[in-house]
Amino acid sequence: MIGRLNHVAIAVPDLEAAARQYASVLGASVRAPQAEPDHGVTVVFIDLPNTRIELLHPLGEASPIAAFLERNPAGGIHHICYEVDDILAARDRLQAEGARILGTGEPKIGAHGKPVLFLHPKDFNGCLLELEQA
Ligand code: CO
């Protein structure tokens, strides 16, 4: 059911420093920061030949990234995102298998303008998973 790895998201304490490091030290193609107020994050996309990296930094009061950075002050991998052909069919299948969908269970529009859902990390080996409509 899952398809391509769409991105790996890394929460970072200093977005500018992390973006600079990816551009200069790792020699990656780094885009400009993008505010995502609906998701409580500012994102920097890094394009790799086979996937993307998203650097995440808290935006606003109730950011889901803030608590993560409190627990992981140096930053860390926050989630990974797999593509699915049909996000509603994927959700229904996962719920039937007993997996928990975070939030209302309805897809939200994600950072790439496509519907996304998040799956409970306790159901997936401690890893927060994002599904994105391909
Ligand atoms: Co993501």
Coordinates of C-alpha atoms and ligand atoms in Angstrom, one line a residue:
M1 CA 0.0 0.0 0.0
I2 CA 2.7 2.6 0.9
G3 CA 4.7 4.0 -2.0
R4 CA 7.6 6.3 -2.2
L5 CA 9.3 7.9 0.8
N6 CA 8.1 11.5 0.4
H7 CA 10.2 13.0 3.1
V8 CA 12.0 12.7 6.4
A9 CA 11.2 15.6 8.8
I10 CA 13.8 16.7 11.3
A11 CA 12.9 19.1 14.1
V12 CA 15.7 21.7 14.6
P13 CA 16.3 24.2 17.3
D14 CA 17.9 26.8 14.9
L15 CA 16.3 26.7 11.5
E16 CA 18.7 29.2 9.9
A17 CA 21.8 27.4 11.1
A18 CA 20.4 24.0 10.1
A19 CA 19.5 25.3 6.6
R20 CA 22.9 26.8 6.2
Q21 CA 24.6 23.6 7.3
Y22 CA 22.7 21.5 4.7
A23 CA 23.5 24.0 2.0
S24 CA 27.2 24.6 2.8
V25 CA 28.5 21.5 4.7
L26 CA 26.3 18.9 3.0
G27 CA 26.0 20.7 -0.3
A28 CA 22.3 20.2 -0.6
S29 CA 19.7 22.1 -2.6
V30 CA 17.9 24.1 0.1
R31 CA 14.8 26.1 -0.5
A32 CA 13.6 29.3 1.4
P33 CA 11.7 28.9 4.7
Q34 CA 8.0 28.5 4.4
A35 CA 5.5 29.3 7.2
E36 CA 2.8 26.7 7.7
P37 CA 0.6 28.3 10.4
D38 CA -2.1 25.6 10.1
H39 CA 0.5 23.0 11.2
G40 CA 2.4 25.3 13.7
V41 CA 5.7 25.0 11.9
T42 CA 8.1 26.8 9.7
V43 CA 9.6 24.4 7.1
V44 CA 12.7 24.4 5.0
F45 CA 12.6 21.9 2.2
I46 CA 15.7 20.2 1.0
D47 CA 15.5 18.5 -2.4
L48 CA 17.5 15.3 -2.7
P49 CA 17.6 13.2 -5.9
N50 CA 15.4 10.4 -4.4
T51 CA 13.4 12.2 -1.6
R52 CA 13.2 15.4 0.4
I53 CA 14.2 16.4 3.9
E54 CA 12.0 18.9 5.8
L55 CA 13.6 20.9 8.6
L56 CA 10.9 21.8 11.1
H57 CA 10.9 24.7 13.6
P58 CA 8.0 25.7 15.9
L59 CA 5.7 28.5 14.7
G60 CA 3.1 30.0 17.1
E61 CA 1.9 29.1 20.5
A62 CA 0.6 25.6 20.1
S63 CA 3.2 24.1 17.9
P64 CA 3.4 20.3 17.9
I65 CA 7.2 20.7 17.5
A66 CA 7.7 22.7 20.6
A67 CA 7.3 19.7 23.1
F68 CA 9.4 17.5 20.8
L69 CA 12.3 20.0 21.0
E70 CA 11.9 20.3 24.8
R71 CA 12.5 16.5 25.0
N72 CA 15.2 16.6 22.2
P73 CA 16.9 20.0 22.6
A74 CA 19.5 19.2 20.0
G75 CA 16.8 18.3 17.5
G76 CA 16.0 14.9 16.0
I77 CA 13.9 13.0 13.4
H78 CA 10.3 13.9 14.0
H79 CA 8.5 11.9 11.4
I80 CA 8.7 10.1 8.1
C81 CA 6.2 10.5 5.3
Y82 CA 5.1 7.7 2.9
E83 CA 3.0 8.3 -0.2
V84 CA -0.2 6.5 -0.8
D85 CA -2.4 6.4 -3.9
D86 CA -5.7 6.8 -2.0
I87 CA -5.4 8.4 1.4
L88 CA -9.0 7.6 2.4
A89 CA -8.7 4.0 1.4
A90 CA -5.4 3.8 3.3
R91 CA -7.0 5.4 6.4
D92 CA -9.8 2.9 6.4
R93 CA -7.5 0.0 6.0
L94 CA -5.2 1.1 8.8
Q95 CA -8.2 1.8 11.1
A96 CA -9.5 -1.7 10.4
E97 CA -6.1 -3.0 11.4
G98 CA -6.3 -1.2 14.7
A99 CA -3.9 1.7 13.9
R100 CA -4.8 5.0 15.4
I101 CA -5.1 8.1 13.3
L102 CA -4.1 11.4 15.0
G103 CA -6.6 14.3 15.2
T104 CA -10.1 14.0 13.7
G105 CA -9.2 11.2 11.3
E106 CA -9.9 13.5 8.4
P107 CA -7.0 14.4 6.1
K108 CA -5.6 17.9 6.4
I109 CA -3.8 19.7 3.6
G110 CA -0.1 19.3 4.2
A111 CA 3.0 21.3 3.3
H112 CA 2.9 20.2 -0.3
G113 CA -0.7 21.1 -0.9
K114 CA -1.9 17.5 -0.7
P115 CA -4.0 15.7 1.9
V116 CA -2.1 14.1 4.8
L117 CA -2.7 12.1 7.9
F118 CA -0.6 11.2 10.8
L119 CA -0.5 7.7 12.5
H120 CA 0.1 7.2 16.2
P121 CA 3.8 6.5 16.9
K122 CA 3.0 3.8 19.5
D123 CA 1.4 1.8 16.7
F124 CA 4.4 2.0 14.5
N125 CA 7.6 1.1 16.5
G126 CA 7.9 4.5 18.1
C127 CA 7.9 6.3 14.7
L128 CA 5.4 9.1 13.9
L129 CA 4.3 8.3 10.3
E130 CA 2.7 10.7 7.9
L131 CA 0.8 9.5 4.9
E132 CA 0.5 11.8 1.9
Q133 CA -1.8 11.5 -1.1
A134 CA 0.5 10.8 -4.0
Ligands
CO1 CO 5.8 15.9 7.0

